[in-house]
Short mmCIF file of C-alpha atoms and ligand atoms in Angstrom, two decimals:
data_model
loop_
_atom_site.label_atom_id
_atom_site.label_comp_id
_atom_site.label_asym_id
_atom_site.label_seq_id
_atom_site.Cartn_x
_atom_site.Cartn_y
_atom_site.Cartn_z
CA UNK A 1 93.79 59.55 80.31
CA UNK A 2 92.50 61.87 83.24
CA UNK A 3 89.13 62.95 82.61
CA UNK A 4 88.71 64.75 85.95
CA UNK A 5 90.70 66.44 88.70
CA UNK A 6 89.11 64.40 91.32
CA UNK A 7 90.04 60.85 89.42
CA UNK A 8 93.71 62.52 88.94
CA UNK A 9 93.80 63.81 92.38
CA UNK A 10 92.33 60.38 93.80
CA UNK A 11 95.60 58.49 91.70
CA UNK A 12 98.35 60.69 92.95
CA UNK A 13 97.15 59.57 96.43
CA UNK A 14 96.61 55.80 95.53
CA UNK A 15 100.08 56.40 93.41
CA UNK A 16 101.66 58.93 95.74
CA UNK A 17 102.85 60.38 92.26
CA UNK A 18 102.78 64.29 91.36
CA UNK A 19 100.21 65.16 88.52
CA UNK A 20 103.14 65.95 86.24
CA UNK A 21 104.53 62.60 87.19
CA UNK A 22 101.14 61.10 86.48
CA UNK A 23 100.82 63.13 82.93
CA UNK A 24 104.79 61.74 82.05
CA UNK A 25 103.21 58.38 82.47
CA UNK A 26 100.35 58.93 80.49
CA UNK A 27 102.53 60.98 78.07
CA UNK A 28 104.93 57.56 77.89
CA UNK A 29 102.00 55.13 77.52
CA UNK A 30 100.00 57.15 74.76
CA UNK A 31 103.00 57.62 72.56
CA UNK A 32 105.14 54.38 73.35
CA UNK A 33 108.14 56.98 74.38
CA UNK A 34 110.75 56.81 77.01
CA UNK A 35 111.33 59.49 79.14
CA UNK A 36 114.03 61.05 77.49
CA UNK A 37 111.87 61.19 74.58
CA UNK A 38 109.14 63.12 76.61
CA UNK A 39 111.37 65.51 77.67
CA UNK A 40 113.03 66.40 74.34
CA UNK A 41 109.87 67.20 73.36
CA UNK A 42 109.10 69.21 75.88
CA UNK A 43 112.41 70.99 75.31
CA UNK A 44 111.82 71.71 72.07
CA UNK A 45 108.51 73.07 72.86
CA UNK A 46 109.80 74.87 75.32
CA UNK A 47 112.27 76.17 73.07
CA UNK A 48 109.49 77.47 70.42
CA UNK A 49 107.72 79.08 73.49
CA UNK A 50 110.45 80.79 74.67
CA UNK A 51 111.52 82.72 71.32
CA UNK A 52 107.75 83.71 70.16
CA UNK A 53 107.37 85.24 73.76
CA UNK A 54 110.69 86.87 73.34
CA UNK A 55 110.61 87.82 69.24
CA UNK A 56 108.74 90.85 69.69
CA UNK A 57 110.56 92.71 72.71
CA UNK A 58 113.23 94.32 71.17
CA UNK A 59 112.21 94.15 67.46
CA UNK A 60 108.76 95.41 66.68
CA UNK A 61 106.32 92.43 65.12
CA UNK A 62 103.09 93.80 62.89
CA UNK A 63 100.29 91.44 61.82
CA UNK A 64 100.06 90.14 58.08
CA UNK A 65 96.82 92.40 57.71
CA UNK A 66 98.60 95.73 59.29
CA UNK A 67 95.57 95.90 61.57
CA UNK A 68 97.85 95.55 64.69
CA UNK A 69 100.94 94.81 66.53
CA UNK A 70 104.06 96.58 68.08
CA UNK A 71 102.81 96.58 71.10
CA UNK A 72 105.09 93.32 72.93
CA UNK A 73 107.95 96.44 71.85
CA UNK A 74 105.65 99.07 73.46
CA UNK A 75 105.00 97.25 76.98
CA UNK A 76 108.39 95.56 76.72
CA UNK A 77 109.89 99.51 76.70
CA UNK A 78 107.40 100.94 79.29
CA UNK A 79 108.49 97.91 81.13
CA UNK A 80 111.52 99.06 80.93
CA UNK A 81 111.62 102.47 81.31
CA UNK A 82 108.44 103.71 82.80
CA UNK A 83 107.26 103.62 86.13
CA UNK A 84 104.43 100.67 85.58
CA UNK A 85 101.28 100.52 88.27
CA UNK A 86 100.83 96.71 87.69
CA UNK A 87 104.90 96.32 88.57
CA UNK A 88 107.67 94.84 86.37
CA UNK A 89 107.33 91.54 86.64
CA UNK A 90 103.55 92.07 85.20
CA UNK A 91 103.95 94.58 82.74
CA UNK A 92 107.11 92.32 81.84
CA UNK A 93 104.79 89.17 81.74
CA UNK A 94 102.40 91.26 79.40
CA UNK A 95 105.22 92.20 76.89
CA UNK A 96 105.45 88.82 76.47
CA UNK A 97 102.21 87.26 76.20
CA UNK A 98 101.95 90.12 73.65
CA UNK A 99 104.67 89.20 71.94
CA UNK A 100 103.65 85.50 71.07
CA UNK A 101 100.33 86.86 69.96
CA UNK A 102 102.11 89.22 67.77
CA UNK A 103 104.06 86.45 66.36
CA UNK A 104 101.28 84.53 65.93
CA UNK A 105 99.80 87.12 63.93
CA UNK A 106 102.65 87.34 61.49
CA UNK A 107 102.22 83.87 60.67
CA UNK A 108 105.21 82.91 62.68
CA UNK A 109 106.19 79.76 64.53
CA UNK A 110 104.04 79.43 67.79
CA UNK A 111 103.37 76.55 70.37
CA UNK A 112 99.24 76.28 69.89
CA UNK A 113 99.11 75.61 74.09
CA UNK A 114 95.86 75.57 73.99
CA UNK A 115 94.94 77.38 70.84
CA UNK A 116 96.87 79.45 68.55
CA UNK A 117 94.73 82.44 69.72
CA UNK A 118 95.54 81.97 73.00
CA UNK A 119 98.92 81.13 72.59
CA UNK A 120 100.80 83.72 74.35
CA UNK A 121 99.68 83.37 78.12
CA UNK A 122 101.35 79.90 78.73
CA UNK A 123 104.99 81.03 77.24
CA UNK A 124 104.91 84.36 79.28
CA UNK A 125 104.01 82.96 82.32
CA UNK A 126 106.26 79.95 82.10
CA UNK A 127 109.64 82.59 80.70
CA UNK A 128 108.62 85.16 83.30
CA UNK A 129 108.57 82.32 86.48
CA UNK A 130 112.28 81.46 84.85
CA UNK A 131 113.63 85.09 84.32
CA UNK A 132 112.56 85.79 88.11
CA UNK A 133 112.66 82.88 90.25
CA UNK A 134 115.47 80.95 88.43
CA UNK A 135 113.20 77.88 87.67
CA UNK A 136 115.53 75.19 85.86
CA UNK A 137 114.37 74.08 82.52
CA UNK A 138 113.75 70.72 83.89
CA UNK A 139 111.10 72.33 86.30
CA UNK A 140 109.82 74.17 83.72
CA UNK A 141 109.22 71.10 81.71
CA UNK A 142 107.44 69.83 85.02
CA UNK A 143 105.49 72.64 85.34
CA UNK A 144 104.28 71.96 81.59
CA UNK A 145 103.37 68.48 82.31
CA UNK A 146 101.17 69.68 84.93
CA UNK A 147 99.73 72.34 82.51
CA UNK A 148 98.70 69.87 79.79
CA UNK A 149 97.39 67.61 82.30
CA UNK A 150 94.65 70.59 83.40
CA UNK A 151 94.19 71.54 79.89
CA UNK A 152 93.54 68.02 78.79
CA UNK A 153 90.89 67.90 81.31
CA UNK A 154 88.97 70.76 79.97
CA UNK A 155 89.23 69.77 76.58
CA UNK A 156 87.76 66.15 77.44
CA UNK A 157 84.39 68.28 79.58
CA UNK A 158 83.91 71.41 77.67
CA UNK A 159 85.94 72.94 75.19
CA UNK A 160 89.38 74.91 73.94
CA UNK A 161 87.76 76.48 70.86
CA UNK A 162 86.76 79.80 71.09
CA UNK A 163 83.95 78.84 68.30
CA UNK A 164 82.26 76.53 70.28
CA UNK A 165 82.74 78.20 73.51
CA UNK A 166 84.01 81.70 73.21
CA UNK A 167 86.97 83.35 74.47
CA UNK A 168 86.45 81.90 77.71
CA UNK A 169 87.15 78.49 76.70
CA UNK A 170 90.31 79.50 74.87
CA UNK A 171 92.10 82.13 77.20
CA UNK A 172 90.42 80.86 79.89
CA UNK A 173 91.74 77.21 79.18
CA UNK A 174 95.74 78.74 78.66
CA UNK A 175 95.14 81.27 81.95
CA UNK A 176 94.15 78.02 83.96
CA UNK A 177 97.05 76.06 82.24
CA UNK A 178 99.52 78.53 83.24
CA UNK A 179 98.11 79.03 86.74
CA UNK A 180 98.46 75.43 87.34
CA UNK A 181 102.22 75.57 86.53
CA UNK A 182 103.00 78.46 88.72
CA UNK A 183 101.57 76.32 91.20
CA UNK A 184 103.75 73.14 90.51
CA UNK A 185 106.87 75.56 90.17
CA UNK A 186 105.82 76.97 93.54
CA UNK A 187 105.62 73.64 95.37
CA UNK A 188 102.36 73.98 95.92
CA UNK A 189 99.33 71.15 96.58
CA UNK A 190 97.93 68.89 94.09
CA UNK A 191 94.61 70.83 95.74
CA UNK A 192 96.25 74.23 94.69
CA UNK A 193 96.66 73.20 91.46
CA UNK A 194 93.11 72.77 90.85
CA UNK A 195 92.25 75.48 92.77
CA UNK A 196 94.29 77.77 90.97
CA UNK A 197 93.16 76.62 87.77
CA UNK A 198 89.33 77.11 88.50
CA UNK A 199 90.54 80.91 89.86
CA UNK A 200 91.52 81.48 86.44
CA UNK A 201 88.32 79.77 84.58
CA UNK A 202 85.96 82.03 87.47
CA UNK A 203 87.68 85.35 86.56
CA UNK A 204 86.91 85.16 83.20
CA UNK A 205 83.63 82.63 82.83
CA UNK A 206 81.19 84.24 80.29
CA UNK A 207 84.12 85.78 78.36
CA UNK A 208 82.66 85.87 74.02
CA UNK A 209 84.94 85.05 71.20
CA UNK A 210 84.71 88.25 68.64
CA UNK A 211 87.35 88.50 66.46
CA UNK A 212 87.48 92.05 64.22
CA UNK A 213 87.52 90.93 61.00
CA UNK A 214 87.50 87.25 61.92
CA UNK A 215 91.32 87.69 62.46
CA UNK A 216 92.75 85.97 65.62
CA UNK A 217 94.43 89.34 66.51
CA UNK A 218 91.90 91.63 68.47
CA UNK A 219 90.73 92.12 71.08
CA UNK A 220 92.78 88.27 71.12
CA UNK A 221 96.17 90.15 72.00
CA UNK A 222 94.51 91.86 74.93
CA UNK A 223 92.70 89.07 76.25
CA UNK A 224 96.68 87.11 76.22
CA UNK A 225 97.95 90.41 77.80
CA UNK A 226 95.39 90.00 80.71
CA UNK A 227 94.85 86.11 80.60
CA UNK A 228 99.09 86.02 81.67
CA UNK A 229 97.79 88.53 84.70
CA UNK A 230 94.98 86.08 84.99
CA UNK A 231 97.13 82.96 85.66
CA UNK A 232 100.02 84.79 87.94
CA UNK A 233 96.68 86.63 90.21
CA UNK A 234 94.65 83.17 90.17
CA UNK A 235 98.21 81.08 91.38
CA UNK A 236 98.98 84.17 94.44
CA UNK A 237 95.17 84.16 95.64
CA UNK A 238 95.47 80.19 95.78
CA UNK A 239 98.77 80.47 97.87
CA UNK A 240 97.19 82.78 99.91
CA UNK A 241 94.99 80.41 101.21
CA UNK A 242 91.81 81.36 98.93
CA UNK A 243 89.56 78.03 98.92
CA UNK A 244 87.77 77.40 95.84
CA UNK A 245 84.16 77.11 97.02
CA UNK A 246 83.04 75.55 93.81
CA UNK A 247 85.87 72.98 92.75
CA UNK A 248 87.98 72.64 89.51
CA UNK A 249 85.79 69.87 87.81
CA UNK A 250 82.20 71.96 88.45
CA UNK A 251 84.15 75.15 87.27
CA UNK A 252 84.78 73.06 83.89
CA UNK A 253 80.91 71.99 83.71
CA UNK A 254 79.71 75.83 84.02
CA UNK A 255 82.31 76.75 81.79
CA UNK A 256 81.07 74.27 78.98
CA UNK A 257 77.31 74.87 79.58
CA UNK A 258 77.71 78.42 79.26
CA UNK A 259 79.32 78.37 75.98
CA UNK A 260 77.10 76.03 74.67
CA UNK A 261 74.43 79.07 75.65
CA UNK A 262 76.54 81.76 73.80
CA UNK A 263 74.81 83.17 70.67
CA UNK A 264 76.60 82.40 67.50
CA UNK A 265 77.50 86.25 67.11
CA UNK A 266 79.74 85.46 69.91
CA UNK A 267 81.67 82.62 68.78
CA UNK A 268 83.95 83.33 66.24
CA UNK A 269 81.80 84.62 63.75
CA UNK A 270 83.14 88.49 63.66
CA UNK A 271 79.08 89.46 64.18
CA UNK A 272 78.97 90.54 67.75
CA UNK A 273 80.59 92.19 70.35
CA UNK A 274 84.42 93.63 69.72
CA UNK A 275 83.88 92.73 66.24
CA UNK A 276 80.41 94.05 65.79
CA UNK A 277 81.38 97.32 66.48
CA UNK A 278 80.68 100.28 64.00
CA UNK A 279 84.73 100.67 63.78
CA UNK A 280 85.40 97.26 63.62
CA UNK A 281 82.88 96.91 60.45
CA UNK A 282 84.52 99.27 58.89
CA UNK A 283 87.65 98.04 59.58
CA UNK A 284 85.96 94.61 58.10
CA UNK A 285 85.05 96.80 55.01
CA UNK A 286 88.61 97.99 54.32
CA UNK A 287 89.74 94.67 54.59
CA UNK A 288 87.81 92.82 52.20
CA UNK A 289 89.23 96.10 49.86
CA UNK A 290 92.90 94.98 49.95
S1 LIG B 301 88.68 86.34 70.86
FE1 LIG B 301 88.27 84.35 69.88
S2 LIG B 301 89.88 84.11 68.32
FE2 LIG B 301 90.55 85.69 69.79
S3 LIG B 301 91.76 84.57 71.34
FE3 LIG B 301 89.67 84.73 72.11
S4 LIG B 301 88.73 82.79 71.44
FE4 LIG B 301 90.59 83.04 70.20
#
């Protein structure tokens, strides 16, 4: 296993291997599989990811509690329709982060990639890059390697749970996933990859965990809205040529440090922020009712 982007950058050059060729390996090794076996797993997870983020466009989803959802319907219709600021492709992208979250929420089937909270931003990105750029699956499943190889690394140095390290660790981990496979279906560096990934750990570093009612539903659904926005800004401003003054593996370090430094009322624990609202008390109130 990778436990850093510098020793996984330092064996693609000593390999001259792609990180998604490196992960396949690993992904081989770890399991005893062939590569046909990797990849039908990845095509089945690909297939999982692909209906969540498109269950709730047409068809509205609501949550088991009732608290929230129809809004993957909502974007997916203003998407359509309206005149969006952000663009179609965006407000598309949205719909369908939205849409897994919703899912999600109504205890349906999900790909947890890296949480189930977070689950959304790595299917829309992935099904939007398809729907517009004509991506095969087989680059798609590439572009997942790649993911899971950046995700793994942040796992190993910090964290993926929004308990022990707040939002940021959890829509921040699946924003830098899904950066790092726009990259790979891009063609860009192994750099950019990295690069992009710490863009989308940056934009959001800091970012608490706070649940209303303890339910992985809001603000969760808005932070998968913007964490798919997240990924496709962090991947453009990499292309562009944006150098990432403090690299990928540092990023990962703050990250981690700083949600070891988060208050308990911020991590998971429906006492502070979003959730510690007078509304979302009340909310909490009604709930425990039902
Ligand atoms: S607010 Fe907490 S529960 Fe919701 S997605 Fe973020 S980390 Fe997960």
């Amino acid at each position: 296993m990778y436990t850093s982007a510098k020793s996984m950058m330092d064996a693609c050059k000593e390999q001259n291997k792609t990180i998604y060729e490196l992960q396949l390996q690993e992904e081989m090794e770890a399991g005893e599989l062939s590569k046909d076996d990797v990849y039908d797993y990845l095509r089945k997870t690909y297939e999982i990811m692909k209906k969540s983020a498109t269950a709730g466009l047409d068809t509205p989803i609501m949550s088991m509690s009732g608290m929230t959802g129809e809004n993957a319907y909502k974007v997916n219709e203003y998407a359509k329709n309206g005149n969006p600021v952000s663009g179609a492709l965006i407000t598309k992208a949205m719909a369908r982060a939205l849409s897994t979250s919703e899912v999600n929420a109504s205890m349906g089937r999900i790909v947890a990639a890296p949480t189930a909270g977070a689950s959304g931003i790595l299917p829309a990105t992935l099904v939007t890059m398809q729907d517009e750029f004509d991506y095969s699956d087989e680059e798609i499943f590439n572009a997942l390697l790649t993911a899971s190889a950046v995700g793994e690394i942040i796992a190993v140095n910090a964290t993926i749970s929004g308990a022990e390290g707040g939002c940021q660790a959890e829509c921040g981990a699946a924003a830098a996933m899904a950066a790092a496979a726009i990259i790979e279906l891009r063609g860009g560096s192994i750099n950019d990859i990295f690069t992009a990934a710490s863009f989308a750990l940056k934009n959001i570093m800091g970012l608490i965990c706070d649940p209303v009612c303890g339910l992985v539903e809001y603000p969760c659904n808005l932070r998968n809205a913007s964490g798919v926005v997240n990924a496709i800004i962090s991947a453009d401003l990499t292309l562009a040529g944006v150098e990432a003054l403090i690299p990928f593996d540092e990023t990962v370090g703050a990250m981690g440090n700083v949600g070891k430094e988060l208050p308990v009322s911020l991590k998971e624990t429906a006492i502070g922020g979003i959730a510690g609202t007078e509304t979302a008390q009340r909310l909490y109130e009604e709930f425990l009712d039902k």
